[in-house]
CSV table of C-alpha atoms in Angstrom, one decimal:
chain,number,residue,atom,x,y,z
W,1410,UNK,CA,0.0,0.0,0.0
W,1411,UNK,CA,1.3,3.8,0.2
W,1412,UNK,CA,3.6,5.0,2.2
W,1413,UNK,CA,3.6,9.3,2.9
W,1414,UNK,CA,6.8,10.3,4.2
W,1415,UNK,CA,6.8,14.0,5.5
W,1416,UNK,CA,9.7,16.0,6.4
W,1417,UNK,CA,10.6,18.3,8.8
W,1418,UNK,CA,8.4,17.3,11.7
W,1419,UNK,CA,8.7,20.7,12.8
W,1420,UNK,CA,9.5,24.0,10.9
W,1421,UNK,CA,10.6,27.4,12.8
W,1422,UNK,CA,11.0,30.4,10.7
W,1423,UNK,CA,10.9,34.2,11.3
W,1424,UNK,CA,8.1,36.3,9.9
W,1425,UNK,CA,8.7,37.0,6.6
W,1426,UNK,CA,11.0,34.5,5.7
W,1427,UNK,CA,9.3,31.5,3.0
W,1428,UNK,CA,9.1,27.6,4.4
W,1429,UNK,CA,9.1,24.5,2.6
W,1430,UNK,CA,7.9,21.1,3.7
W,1431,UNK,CA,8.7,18.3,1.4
W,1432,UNK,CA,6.8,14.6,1.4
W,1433,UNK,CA,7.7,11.6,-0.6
W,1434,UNK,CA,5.3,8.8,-1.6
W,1435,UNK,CA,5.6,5.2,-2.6
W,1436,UNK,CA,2.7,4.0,-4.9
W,1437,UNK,CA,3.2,5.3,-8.2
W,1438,UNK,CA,-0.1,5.0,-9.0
W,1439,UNK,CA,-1.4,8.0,-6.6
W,1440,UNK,CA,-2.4,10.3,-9.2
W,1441,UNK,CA,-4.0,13.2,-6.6
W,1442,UNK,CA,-1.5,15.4,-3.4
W,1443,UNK,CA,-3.8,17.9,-1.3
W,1444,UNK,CA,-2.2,19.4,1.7
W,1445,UNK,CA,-4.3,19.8,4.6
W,1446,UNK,CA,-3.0,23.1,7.5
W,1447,UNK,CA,-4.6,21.9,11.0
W,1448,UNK,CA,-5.2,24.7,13.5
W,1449,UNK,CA,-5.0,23.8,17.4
W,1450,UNK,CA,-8.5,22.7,17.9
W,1451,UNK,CA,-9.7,22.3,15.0
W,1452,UNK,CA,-10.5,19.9,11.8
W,1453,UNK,CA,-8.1,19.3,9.0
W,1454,UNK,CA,-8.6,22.0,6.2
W,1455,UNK,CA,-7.8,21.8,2.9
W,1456,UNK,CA,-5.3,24.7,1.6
W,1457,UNK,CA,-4.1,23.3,-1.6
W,1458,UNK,CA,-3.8,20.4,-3.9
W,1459,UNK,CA,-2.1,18.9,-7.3
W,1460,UNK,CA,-2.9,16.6,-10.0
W,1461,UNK,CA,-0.1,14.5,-10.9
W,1462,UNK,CA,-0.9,16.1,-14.8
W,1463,UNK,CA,0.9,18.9,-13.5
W,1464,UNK,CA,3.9,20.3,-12.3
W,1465,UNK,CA,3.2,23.1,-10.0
W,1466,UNK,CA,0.5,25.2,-8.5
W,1467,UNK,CA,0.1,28.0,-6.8
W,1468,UNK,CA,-2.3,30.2,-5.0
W,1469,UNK,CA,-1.3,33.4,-3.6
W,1470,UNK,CA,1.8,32.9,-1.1
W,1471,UNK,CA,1.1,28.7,-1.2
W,1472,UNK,CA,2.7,26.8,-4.1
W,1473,UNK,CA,3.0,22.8,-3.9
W,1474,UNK,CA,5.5,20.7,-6.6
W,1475,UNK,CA,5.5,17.5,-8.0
W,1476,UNK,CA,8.4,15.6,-9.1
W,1477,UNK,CA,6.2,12.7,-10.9
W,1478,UNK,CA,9.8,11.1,-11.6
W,1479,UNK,CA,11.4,10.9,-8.2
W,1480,UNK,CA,8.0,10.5,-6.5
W,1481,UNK,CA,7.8,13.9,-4.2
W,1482,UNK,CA,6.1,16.8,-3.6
W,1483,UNK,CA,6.4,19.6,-1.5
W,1484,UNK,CA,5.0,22.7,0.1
W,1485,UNK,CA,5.8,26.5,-0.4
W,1486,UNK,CA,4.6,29.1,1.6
W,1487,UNK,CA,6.2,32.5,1.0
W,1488,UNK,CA,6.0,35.1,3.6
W,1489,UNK,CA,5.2,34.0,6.3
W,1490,UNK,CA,3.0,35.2,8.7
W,1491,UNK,CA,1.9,34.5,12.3
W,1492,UNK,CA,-1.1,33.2,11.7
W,1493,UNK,CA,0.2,30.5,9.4
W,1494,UNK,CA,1.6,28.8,12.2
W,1495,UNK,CA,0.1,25.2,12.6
W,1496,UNK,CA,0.3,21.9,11.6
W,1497,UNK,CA,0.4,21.2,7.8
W,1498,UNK,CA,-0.4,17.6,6.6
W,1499,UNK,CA,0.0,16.1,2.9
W,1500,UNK,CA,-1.3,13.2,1.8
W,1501,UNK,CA,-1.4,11.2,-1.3
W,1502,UNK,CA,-4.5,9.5,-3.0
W,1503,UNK,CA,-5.5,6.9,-5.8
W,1504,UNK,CA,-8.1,7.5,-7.9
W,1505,UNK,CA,-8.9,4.4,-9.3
W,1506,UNK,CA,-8.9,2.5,-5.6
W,1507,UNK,CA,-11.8,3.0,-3.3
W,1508,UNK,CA,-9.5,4.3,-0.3
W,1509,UNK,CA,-9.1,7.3,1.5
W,1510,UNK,CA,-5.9,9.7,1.7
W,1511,UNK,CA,-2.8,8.1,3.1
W,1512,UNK,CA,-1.3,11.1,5.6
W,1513,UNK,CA,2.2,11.9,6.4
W,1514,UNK,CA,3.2,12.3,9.8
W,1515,UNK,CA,2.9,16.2,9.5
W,1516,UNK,CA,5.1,19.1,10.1
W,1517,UNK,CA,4.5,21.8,13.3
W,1518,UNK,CA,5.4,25.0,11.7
W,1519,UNK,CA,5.3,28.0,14.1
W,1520,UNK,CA,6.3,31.7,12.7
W,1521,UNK,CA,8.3,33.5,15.0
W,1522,UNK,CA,7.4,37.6,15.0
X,271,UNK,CA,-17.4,22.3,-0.6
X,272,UNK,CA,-18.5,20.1,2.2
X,273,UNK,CA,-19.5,21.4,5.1
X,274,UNK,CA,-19.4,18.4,8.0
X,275,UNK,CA,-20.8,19.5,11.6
X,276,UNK,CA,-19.8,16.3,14.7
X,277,UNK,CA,-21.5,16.5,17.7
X,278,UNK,CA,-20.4,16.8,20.8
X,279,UNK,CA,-17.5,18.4,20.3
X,280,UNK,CA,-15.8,17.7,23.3
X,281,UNK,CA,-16.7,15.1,26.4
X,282,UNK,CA,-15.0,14.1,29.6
X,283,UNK,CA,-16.0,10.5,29.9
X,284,UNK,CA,-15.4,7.7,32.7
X,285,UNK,CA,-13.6,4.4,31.6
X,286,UNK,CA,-16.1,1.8,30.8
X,287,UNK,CA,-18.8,4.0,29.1
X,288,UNK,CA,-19.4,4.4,25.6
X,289,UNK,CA,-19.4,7.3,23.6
X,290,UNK,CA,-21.4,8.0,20.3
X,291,UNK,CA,-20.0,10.9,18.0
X,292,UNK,CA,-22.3,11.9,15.6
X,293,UNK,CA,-21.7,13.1,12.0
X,294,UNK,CA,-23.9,15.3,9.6
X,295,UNK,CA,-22.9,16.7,5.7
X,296,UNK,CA,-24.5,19.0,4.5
X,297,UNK,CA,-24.5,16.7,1.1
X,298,UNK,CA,-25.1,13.5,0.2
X,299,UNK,CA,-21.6,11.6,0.1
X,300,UNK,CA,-21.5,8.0,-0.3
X,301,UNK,CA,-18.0,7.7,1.2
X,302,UNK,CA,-17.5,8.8,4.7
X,303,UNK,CA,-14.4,7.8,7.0
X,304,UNK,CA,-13.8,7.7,11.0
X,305,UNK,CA,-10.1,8.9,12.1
X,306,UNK,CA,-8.5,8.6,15.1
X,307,UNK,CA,-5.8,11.4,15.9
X,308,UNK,CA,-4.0,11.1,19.3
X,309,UNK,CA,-2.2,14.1,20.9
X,310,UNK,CA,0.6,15.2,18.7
X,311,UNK,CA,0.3,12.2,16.3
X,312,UNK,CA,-1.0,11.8,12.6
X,313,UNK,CA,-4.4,10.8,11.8
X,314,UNK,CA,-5.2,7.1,11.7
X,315,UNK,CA,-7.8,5.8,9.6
X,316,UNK,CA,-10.3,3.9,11.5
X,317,UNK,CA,-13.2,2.9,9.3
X,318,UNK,CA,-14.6,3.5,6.0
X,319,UNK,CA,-18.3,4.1,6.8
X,320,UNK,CA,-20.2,3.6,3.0
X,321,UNK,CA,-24.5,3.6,3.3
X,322,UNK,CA,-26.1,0.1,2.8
X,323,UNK,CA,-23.2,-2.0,3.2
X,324,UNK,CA,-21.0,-2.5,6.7
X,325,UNK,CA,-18.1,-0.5,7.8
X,326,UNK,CA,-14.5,-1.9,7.0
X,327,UNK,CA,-12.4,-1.4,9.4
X,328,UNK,CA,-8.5,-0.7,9.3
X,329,UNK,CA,-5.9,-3.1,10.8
X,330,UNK,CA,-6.1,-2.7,14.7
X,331,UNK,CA,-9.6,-1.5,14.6
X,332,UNK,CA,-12.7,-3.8,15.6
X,333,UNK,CA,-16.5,-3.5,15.5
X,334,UNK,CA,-17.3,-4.2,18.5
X,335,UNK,CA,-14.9,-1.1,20.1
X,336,UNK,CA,-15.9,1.1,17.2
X,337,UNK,CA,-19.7,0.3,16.3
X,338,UNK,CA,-20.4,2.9,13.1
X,339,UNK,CA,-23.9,3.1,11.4
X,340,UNK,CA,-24.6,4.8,8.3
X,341,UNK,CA,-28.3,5.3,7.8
X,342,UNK,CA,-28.0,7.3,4.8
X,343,UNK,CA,-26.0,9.5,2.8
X,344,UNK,CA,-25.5,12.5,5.2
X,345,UNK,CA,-25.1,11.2,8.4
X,346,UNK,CA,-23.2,8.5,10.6
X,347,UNK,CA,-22.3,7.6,14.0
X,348,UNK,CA,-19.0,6.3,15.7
X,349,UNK,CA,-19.9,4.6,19.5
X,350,UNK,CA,-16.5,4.1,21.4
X,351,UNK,CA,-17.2,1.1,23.8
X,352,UNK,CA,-16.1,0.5,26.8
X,353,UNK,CA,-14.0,3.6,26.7
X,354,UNK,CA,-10.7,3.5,29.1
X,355,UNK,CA,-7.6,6.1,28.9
X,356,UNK,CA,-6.0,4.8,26.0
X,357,UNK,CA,-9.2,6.0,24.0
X,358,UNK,CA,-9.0,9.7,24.6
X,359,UNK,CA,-8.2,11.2,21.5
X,360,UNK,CA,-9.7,13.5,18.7
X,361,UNK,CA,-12.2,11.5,16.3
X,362,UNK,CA,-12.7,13.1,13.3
X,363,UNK,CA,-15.1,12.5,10.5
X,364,UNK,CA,-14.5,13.1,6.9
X,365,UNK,CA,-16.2,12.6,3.4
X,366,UNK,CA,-15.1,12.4,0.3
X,367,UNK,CA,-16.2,13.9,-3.0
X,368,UNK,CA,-15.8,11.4,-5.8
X,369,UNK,CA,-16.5,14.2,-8.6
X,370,UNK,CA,-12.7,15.7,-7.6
X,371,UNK,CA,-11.1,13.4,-5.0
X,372,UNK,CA,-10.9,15.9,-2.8
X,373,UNK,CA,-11.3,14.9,1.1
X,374,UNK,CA,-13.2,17.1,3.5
X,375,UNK,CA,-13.2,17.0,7.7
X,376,UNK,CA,-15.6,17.7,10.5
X,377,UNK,CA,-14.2,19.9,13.5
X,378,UNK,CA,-13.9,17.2,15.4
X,379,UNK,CA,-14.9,15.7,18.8
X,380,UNK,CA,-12.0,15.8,21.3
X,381,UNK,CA,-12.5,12.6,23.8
X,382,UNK,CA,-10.9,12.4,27.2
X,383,UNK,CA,-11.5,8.9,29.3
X,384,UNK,CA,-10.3,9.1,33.0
């Protein structure tokens, strides 16, 4: 089955500065990468997500990469701000299989100001 | 978007109760999944919850602990039996929407068992 590998586990950076959080999968046929930012107390929510028919993808200071090839993707988040501290999960997921996402181990990211 | 409301949100609980989260979309999903997500940790798939047909559970995870019901396409249920410490944790209950793969999660329901 897949296997998510996330990395770092946690992330300090000052305000300002851009963080990147990098996951590797196994199962080359997941075809579908969201990243999920979890607040303290709260659900899972969905910030951003790729297709693996494309490269890259951004959305205002997020951008996530895929390296279809070498079988990673990563995270982007350029400066950073205070309220983007949190916990920051990717996952990986196979269309054609009836299962749910397969999580990394996520990544604490706090922004210092 | 999905919008996924669990109820209660929070409980305090004595070992050897049971618990019974409840979970409500505000669409009809056919795929709906029960995580577990202890303090610091990942989230670990419990069950996949799909209406008409029985819940399959993951690896480590057994019916009787973690009864589920899904009586239709918007709403489900996760009982924790016979709670004791080991239980508290935060279950959380997503759906899925098939039309873009994209998974969705409730708030929630933070579980303490002393």
């Amino acid at each position: 089955g897949e296997n998510v590998e996330q990395h770092p586990s946690t992330l300090s950076v000052q305000e300002g500065d851009s963080a990147v959080i990098k996951c590797t999968y196994s199962d080359s046929a997941s075809n579908y990468f969201p990243w999920y930012k979890q607040e303290l107390g709260k659900g899972p929510q969905l910030i951003i997500d790729i297709r693996s028919n494309v490269g890259e993808k951004k959305d205002q200071r997020i951008a996530v990469t895929l390296n279809k090839t070498a079988k990673h993707f990563s995270l982007h988040i350029t400066e950073t701000q205070p309220e983007d501290s949190a916990v920051y999960f990717c996952a990986a997921f196979r269309s054609s299989g009836n299962t749910p996402l397969v999580f990394g181990k996520g990544t604490r990211l706090s922004v210092i100001a | 978007s999905a919008v996924i409301s669990q109820k209660p949100s929070r409980d305090i609980c004595q070992r050897g109760t049971s618990l019974t989260i409840q979970c409500q979309v505000d669409s009809q999903v056919t795929m709906m999944f029960w995580y577990r997500q202890q303090p610091g940790q990942s989230l670990t798939l419990i069950a996949t919850a799909n209406q008409g047909s029985e819940a399959t559970y993951e690896s480590g995870f057994v019916i009787d602990k973690f009864p589920i019901s899904r009586p239709n396409l918007t709403f489900s249920t996760l009982t924790v039996s016979n709670m004791s410490p080991e239980d508290s944790s935060i279950y959380l209950c997503s759906v899925l929407d098939t039309a873009t793969d994209t998974q969705y999660f409730g708030p929630g329901t933070r579980l303490t068992v002393l």
